[in-house]
Amino acid sequence: IFAFGFGFHILFINNTAFDGITFSLVKTFVMMIGEFDFENIITDHRNPALPLNDTENVELAKNFPFPYLSTFVFIIFVFIMAIILMNLMVGLAVDDIKAIQENAEFQKLSLNVELILGLERFLPTLSMLRSGKIKNYLFPGSKEGYRE
């Protein structure tokens, strides 16, 4: 961000957004988020209502001293910031989600094991009570201790 900010400060010195170092760095940071403002930065040096060879357009073009180099650096900035960095951040987020999903799968299996163990403890006793093999069974928490 600092390299592009200083570069934009040098290339677009006559643009009000880049005339100071601090404003240049802030504008570069805002551009990194996605607000490139191409019209204001690249084409702000000429009046479209006037012909290209008009003296006012020639004077305004002097405010944009390196048009090809500036446009090239701007395109490199758009490519690096918008495509590479944003895709890197999306990739990191997807990787974090993958780790969370693996942890959730482990917790789901753990809960299934607890459920099956609880059912294995309870179901044989329930089937024996229904068949009459067990007449009295100690239920936890009951006052009498036995249920008939």
Backbone as JSON, one array per atom type, in Angstrom:
{
  "sequence": "IFAFGFGFHILFINNTAFDGITFSLVKTFVMMIGEFDFENIITDHRNPALPLNDTENVELAKNFPFPYLSTFVFIIFVFIMAIILMNLMVGLAVDDIKAIQENAEFQKLSLNVELILGLERFLPTLSMLRSGKIKNYLFPGSKEGYRE",
  "N": [[0.84, -1.19, 0.0], [1.96, 1.21, 0.8], [3.99, 1.57, -1.13], [2.54, 1.81, -3.54], [1.0, 4.01, -2.79], [2.93, 6.07, -2.47], [3.92, 6.05, -5.08], [1.6, 6.77, -6.57], [1.29, 9.29, -5.51], [3.47, 10.62, -6.65], [2.97, 10.28, -9.43], [0.36, 11.27, -9.84], [0.36, 13.95, -8.93], [-0.9, 16.39, -9.37], [-3.54, 15.87, -8.99], [-6.19, 16.32, -6.75], [-6.7, 14.39, -4.81], [-4.32, 13.11, -4.44], [-2.39, 14.96, -3.74], [-1.08, 15.34, -1.33], [1.04, 13.48, 0.92], [-0.2, 12.04, 3.04], [-2.92, 12.11, 2.29], [-2.68, 10.78, -0.11], [-1.89, 8.2, 0.71], [-4.16, 7.47, 2.18], [-6.15, 7.58, 0.18], [-5.14, 5.58, -1.49], [-5.45, 3.38, 0.21], [-8.25, 3.31, 0.38], [-8.78, 2.81, -2.28], [-7.76, 0.26, -2.4], [-9.7, -1.21, -1.13], [-11.68, -1.22, -3.01], [-12.82, 0.97, -4.28], [-12.03, 2.44, -6.96], [-12.28, 4.68, -8.65], [-11.83, 5.5, -11.38], [-12.54, 7.36, -13.38], [-12.15, 9.89, -12.17], [-9.44, 9.85, -11.54], [-7.86, 9.13, -13.85], [-9.06, 10.3, -16.2], [-9.6, 12.92, -15.52], [-8.24, 15.09, -16.43], [-9.04, 16.38, -18.72], [-11.52, 18.23, -20.56], [-14.47, 16.95, -21.62], [-16.33, 18.24, -23.19], [-15.04, 19.95, -24.85], [-13.04, 20.13, -27.88], [-10.34, 17.78, -28.54], [-7.88, 18.99, -29.23], [-8.07, 21.53, -28.26], [-7.03, 24.56, -26.67], [-7.52, 24.82, -23.93], [-7.89, 22.15, -23.16], [-5.35, 21.2, -23.73], [-3.84, 22.59, -21.86], [-4.98, 21.55, -19.51], [-4.18, 18.92, -19.81], [-1.54, 19.04, -19.15], [-1.56, 18.74, -16.46], [-1.49, 16.1, -16.09], [1.1, 14.48, -16.27], [2.45, 12.04, -17.03], [0.91, 10.07, -18.83], [0.77, 7.4, -19.93], [2.47, 5.83, -18.34], [1.29, 6.28, -15.86], [-1.25, 5.19, -16.23], [-0.53, 2.53, -16.68], [0.66, 1.83, -14.17], [-1.59, 2.16, -12.58], [-3.27, 0.14, -13.6], [-1.76, -2.12, -12.93], [-1.92, -1.87, -10.16], [-4.71, -2.24, -9.79], [-4.92, -4.89, -10.65], [-3.26, -6.26, -8.8], [-4.29, -5.55, -6.23], [-7.15, -5.84, -6.35], [-7.63, -8.35, -7.5], [-5.66, -10.33, -6.69], [-5.16, -9.89, -3.85], [-7.8, -9.82, -2.77], [-8.76, -12.35, -3.54], [-6.98, -13.88, -2.08], [-7.78, -13.28, 0.54], [-10.38, -14.34, 0.5], [-9.74, -17.02, 0.1], [-8.43, -17.6, 2.53], [-10.58, -17.31, 4.3], [-12.26, -19.39, 3.43], [-10.65, -21.57, 4.04], [-10.61, -21.41, 6.83], [-13.3, -21.96, 7.33], [-13.41, -24.58, 6.47], [-11.88, -25.88, 8.45], [-13.54, -25.43, 10.64], [-15.8, -26.89, 9.88], [-14.75, -29.5, 9.9], [-14.25, -29.79, 12.64], [-16.87, -29.6, 13.57], [-17.93, -31.93, 12.46], [-16.54, -33.86, 13.92], [-17.56, -33.34, 16.5], [-20.23, -33.99, 16.04], [-20.05, -36.77, 15.56], [-19.15, -37.55, 18.08], [-21.38, -36.91, 19.7], [-23.23, -38.69, 18.58], [-22.1, -41.15, 19.36], [-22.36, -40.96, 22.16], [-25.19, -40.96, 22.33], [-25.82, -43.53, 21.3], [-24.51, -45.19, 23.17], [-25.97, -44.55, 25.47], [-28.51, -45.49, 24.68], [-27.93, -48.22, 24.42], [-27.49, -48.87, 27.06], [-30.01, -48.47, 28.17], [-32.04, -49.76, 26.61], [-31.83, -52.74, 26.74], [-32.62, -53.18, 29.39], [-35.22, -52.11, 29.37], [-36.52, -53.85, 27.58], [-36.33, -56.23, 29.03], [-37.88, -55.59, 31.27], [-40.42, -55.38, 30.1], [-40.81, -57.96, 29.18], [-41.02, -59.37, 31.5], [-38.93, -60.57, 32.85], [-37.48, -59.11, 34.66], [-38.6, -57.99, 37.69], [-38.42, -55.96, 39.61], [-36.84, -52.85, 39.43], [-34.25, -50.6, 39.93], [-34.71, -47.26, 39.75], [-32.99, -44.32, 39.06], [-33.19, -41.48, 41.15], [-35.75, -41.87, 42.09], [-38.04, -41.89, 44.89], [-38.77, -44.17, 46.3], [-37.12, -46.08, 45.26], [-37.64, -48.5, 43.97], [-39.57, -49.82, 41.28], [-42.56, -51.18, 40.38]],
  "CA": [[0.0, 0.0, 0.0], [2.83, 2.38, 0.87], [4.68, 1.74, -2.41], [1.59, 2.36, -4.5], [0.62, 5.34, -2.33], [3.99, 7.02, -2.84], [3.95, 6.11, -6.54], [0.47, 7.58, -7.02], [1.57, 10.69, -5.13], [4.38, 11.19, -7.65], [2.38, 10.28, -10.77], [-0.87, 12.07, -9.87], [0.61, 15.04, -7.99], [-1.83, 17.49, -9.61], [-4.89, 15.45, -8.6], [-6.38, 16.75, -5.35], [-6.69, 13.23, -3.9], [-2.96, 12.62, -4.27], [-1.43, 16.06, -3.64], [-0.32, 15.2, -0.09], [1.43, 12.09, 1.22], [-1.21, 11.37, 3.87], [-4.13, 11.9, 1.48], [-2.34, 9.78, -1.1], [-1.94, 6.89, 1.37], [-5.57, 7.18, 2.51], [-6.84, 7.29, -1.08], [-4.67, 4.26, -1.94], [-6.11, 2.38, 1.06], [-9.65, 3.24, -0.05], [-8.77, 2.14, -3.57], [-7.51, -1.16, -2.16], [-10.98, -1.81, -0.74], [-12.47, -1.44, -4.22], [-13.29, 2.21, -4.89], [-10.89, 2.87, -7.77], [-12.57, 6.02, -9.14], [-11.04, 5.63, -12.6], [-12.88, 8.6, -14.08], [-11.55, 11.04, -11.51], [-7.97, 9.76, -11.5], [-7.22, 9.05, -15.16], [-9.63, 11.18, -17.23], [-9.97, 14.21, -14.94], [-7.37, 16.13, -16.95], [-9.56, 17.01, -19.93], [-12.93, 18.59, -20.6], [-15.01, 16.22, -22.78], [-17.17, 19.1, -24.02], [-14.18, 20.67, -25.77], [-12.25, 19.25, -28.76], [-9.1, 17.31, -27.94], [-6.76, 19.88, -29.48], [-8.38, 22.85, -27.75], [-5.96, 25.05, -25.8], [-7.85, 24.51, -22.53], [-7.59, 20.73, -22.95], [-3.89, 21.06, -23.74], [-3.38, 23.07, -20.55], [-5.41, 20.58, -18.5], [-3.39, 17.7, -19.99], [-0.26, 19.21, -18.46], [-1.74, 18.27, -15.08], [-1.35, 14.64, -16.14], [2.36, 14.49, -17.02], [2.87, 10.72, -17.53], [-0.36, 9.34, -18.97], [0.91, 5.96, -20.18], [3.05, 5.22, -17.14], [0.28, 6.36, -14.79], [-2.28, 4.2, -16.53], [0.08, 1.21, -16.47], [0.78, 1.6, -12.72], [-2.95, 2.02, -12.07], [-3.76, -1.19, -13.99], [-1.04, -3.08, -12.08], [-2.53, -1.75, -8.83], [-6.03, -2.9, -9.83], [-4.69, -6.33, -10.75], [-2.7, -6.8, -7.55], [-5.17, -5.35, -5.07], [-8.5, -6.36, -6.5], [-7.7, -9.76, -7.86], [-4.81, -11.21, -5.88], [-5.4, -9.77, -2.4], [-9.18, -10.2, -2.43], [-8.84, -13.81, -3.64], [-6.23, -14.41, -0.95], [-8.62, -13.18, 1.73], [-11.46, -15.32, 0.34], [-9.14, -18.34, 0.33], [-8.21, -17.77, 3.97], [-11.89, -17.52, 4.94], [-12.72, -20.74, 3.08], [-9.82, -22.51, 4.8], [-11.12, -21.38, 8.21], [-14.6, -22.65, 7.34], [-13.13, -26.02, 6.35], [-11.47, -26.35, 9.78], [-14.74, -25.41, 11.5], [-16.64, -28.02, 9.47], [-14.13, -30.73, 10.39], [-14.49, -29.82, 14.08], [-18.3, -29.89, 13.75], [-18.13, -33.35, 12.15], [-16.04, -34.61, 15.07], [-18.52, -33.19, 17.59], [-21.42, -34.76, 15.67], [-19.76, -38.18, 15.82], [-19.09, -37.72, 19.54], [-22.76, -36.93, 20.21], [-23.86, -39.95, 18.15], [-21.59, -42.22, 20.23], [-23.03, -40.82, 23.47], [-26.57, -41.39, 22.18], [-25.85, -44.99, 21.13], [-24.16, -45.81, 24.45], [-27.12, -44.38, 26.35], [-29.56, -46.4, 24.25], [-27.53, -49.59, 24.74], [-27.69, -49.09, 28.5], [-31.41, -48.4, 28.56], [-32.94, -50.66, 25.88], [-31.95, -54.11, 27.27], [-33.4, -53.14, 30.63], [-36.61, -51.87, 29.0], [-37.08, -55.08, 26.99], [-36.47, -57.22, 30.11], [-39.03, -55.2, 32.09], [-41.65, -55.7, 29.36], [-40.98, -59.41, 29.07], [-41.28, -59.91, 32.82], [-37.75, -61.19, 33.42], [-37.11, -58.29, 35.82], [-39.81, -57.51, 38.35], [-38.12, -54.7, 40.29], [-35.67, -52.2, 38.86], [-33.89, -49.38, 40.65], [-34.67, -46.09, 38.9], [-32.31, -43.23, 39.74], [-33.97, -40.31, 41.49], [-37.07, -42.15, 42.66], [-38.0, -41.89, 46.34], [-38.87, -45.52, 46.84], [-35.98, -46.85, 44.81], [-38.09, -49.61, 43.14], [-40.82, -49.61, 40.58], [-43.12, -52.5, 40.05]],
  "C": [[0.89, 1.24, 0.0], [3.53, 2.64, -0.47], [3.74, 2.34, -3.45], [1.16, 3.77, -4.09], [1.65, 6.39, -2.7], [4.08, 7.17, -4.36], [2.81, 6.94, -7.1], [0.67, 9.05, -6.65], [2.49, 11.34, -6.15], [3.7, 11.31, -9.01], [1.17, 11.2, -10.88], [-0.76, 13.27, -8.94], [-0.39, 16.17, -8.16], [-3.28, 17.12, -9.32], [-5.05, 15.74, -7.12], [-6.35, 15.58, -4.37], [-5.28, 12.75, -3.6], [-1.94, 13.75, -4.06], [-0.64, 16.06, -2.34], [-0.03, 13.74, 0.18], [0.33, 11.38, 2.01], [-2.48, 11.11, 3.08], [-3.88, 10.82, 0.42], [-2.41, 8.38, -0.5], [-3.37, 6.5, 1.72], [-6.34, 6.82, 1.25], [-6.42, 5.92, -1.62], [-5.31, 3.15, -1.11], [-7.57, 2.22, 0.66], [-9.75, 2.54, -1.4], [-8.53, 0.64, -3.41], [-8.8, -1.89, -1.8], [-11.88, -2.02, -1.95], [-12.97, -0.18, -4.88], [-12.15, 2.83, -5.69], [-11.07, 4.27, -8.34], [-11.73, 6.35, -10.38], [-11.29, 6.96, -13.3], [-12.18, 9.8, -13.48], [-10.03, 11.03, -11.59], [-7.37, 9.88, -12.89], [-7.76, 10.09, -16.13], [-10.01, 12.54, -16.7], [-9.21, 15.37, -15.58], [-7.9, 16.79, -18.21], [-11.05, 17.24, -19.83], [-13.54, 17.9, -21.82], [-15.88, 17.09, -23.68], [-16.34, 19.85, -25.07], [-13.46, 19.7, -26.7], [-10.92, 18.89, -28.11], [-7.93, 18.28, -28.13], [-7.03, 21.31, -29.03], [-7.29, 23.27, -26.76], [-6.25, 24.77, -24.33], [-7.57, 23.04, -22.22], [-6.09, 20.48, -22.94], [-3.32, 21.51, -22.4], [-3.76, 22.1, -19.44], [-4.61, 19.28, -18.61], [-2.02, 17.82, -19.35], [-0.35, 18.79, -17.0], [-1.57, 16.76, -14.97], [-0.07, 14.33, -16.91], [2.77, 13.16, -17.62], [1.65, 9.84, -17.76], [-0.2, 7.84, -19.14], [1.47, 5.23, -18.95], [2.03, 5.2, -16.0], [-0.81, 5.32, -14.99], [-1.76, 2.78, -16.3], [0.18, 0.88, -14.97], [-0.6, 1.41, -12.11], [-3.51, 0.63, -12.39], [-3.06, -2.27, -13.17], [-1.62, -3.06, -10.67], [-3.87, -2.47, -8.78], [-5.85, -4.4, -9.86], [-4.22, -6.9, -9.42], [-3.7, -6.7, -6.41], [-6.51, -6.05, -5.23], [-8.53, -7.85, -6.73], [-6.91, -10.63, -6.89], [-5.14, -11.11, -4.39], [-6.8, -10.19, -1.99], [-9.35, -11.72, -2.53], [-8.07, -14.48, -2.51], [-7.08, -14.38, 0.32], [-9.8, -14.16, 1.67], [-10.93, -16.72, 0.59], [-8.88, -18.61, 1.8], [-9.53, -18.02, 4.7], [-12.42, -18.91, 4.65], [-11.93, -21.78, 3.85], [-10.27, -22.56, 6.26], [-12.45, -22.12, 8.3], [-14.4, -24.15, 7.24], [-12.71, -26.6, 7.7], [-12.66, -26.39, 10.73], [-15.64, -26.58, 11.15], [-16.06, -29.35, 9.95], [-14.35, -30.87, 11.9], [-15.95, -30.15, 14.37], [-18.59, -31.36, 13.46], [-17.66, -34.23, 13.31], [-17.01, -34.52, 16.24], [-19.8, -33.96, 17.29], [-21.21, -36.24, 15.93], [-19.71, -38.47, 17.31], [-20.48, -37.77, 20.15], [-23.48, -38.2, 19.79], [-23.39, -41.12, 19.01], [-22.24, -42.15, 21.6], [-24.47, -41.29, 23.41], [-26.67, -42.91, 22.09], [-25.51, -45.7, 22.43], [-25.31, -45.69, 25.45], [-28.25, -45.32, 25.99], [-29.2, -47.85, 24.57], [-27.67, -49.88, 26.22], [-29.16, -49.22, 28.86], [-32.26, -49.48, 27.9], [-32.94, -52.1, 26.39], [-32.77, -54.16, 28.55], [-34.87, -52.96, 30.31], [-37.24, -53.14, 28.43], [-37.25, -56.17, 28.06], [-37.63, -56.87, 31.02], [-40.33, -55.58, 31.39], [-41.87, -57.21, 29.29], [-41.26, -60.07, 30.42], [-40.09, -60.59, 33.45], [-37.27, -60.42, 34.65], [-38.39, -57.74, 36.4], [-39.57, -56.15, 38.99], [-36.83, -54.14, 39.68], [-35.47, -50.89, 39.6], [-33.78, -48.24, 39.65], [-33.99, -44.96, 39.64], [-33.26, -42.06, 39.98], [-35.33, -40.61, 42.06], [-36.96, -42.27, 44.17], [-38.02, -43.3, 46.9], [-37.7, -46.39, 46.39], [-36.39, -47.99, 43.9], [-39.38, -49.22, 42.45], [-41.33, -50.97, 40.17], [-44.05, -52.45, 38.86]]
}
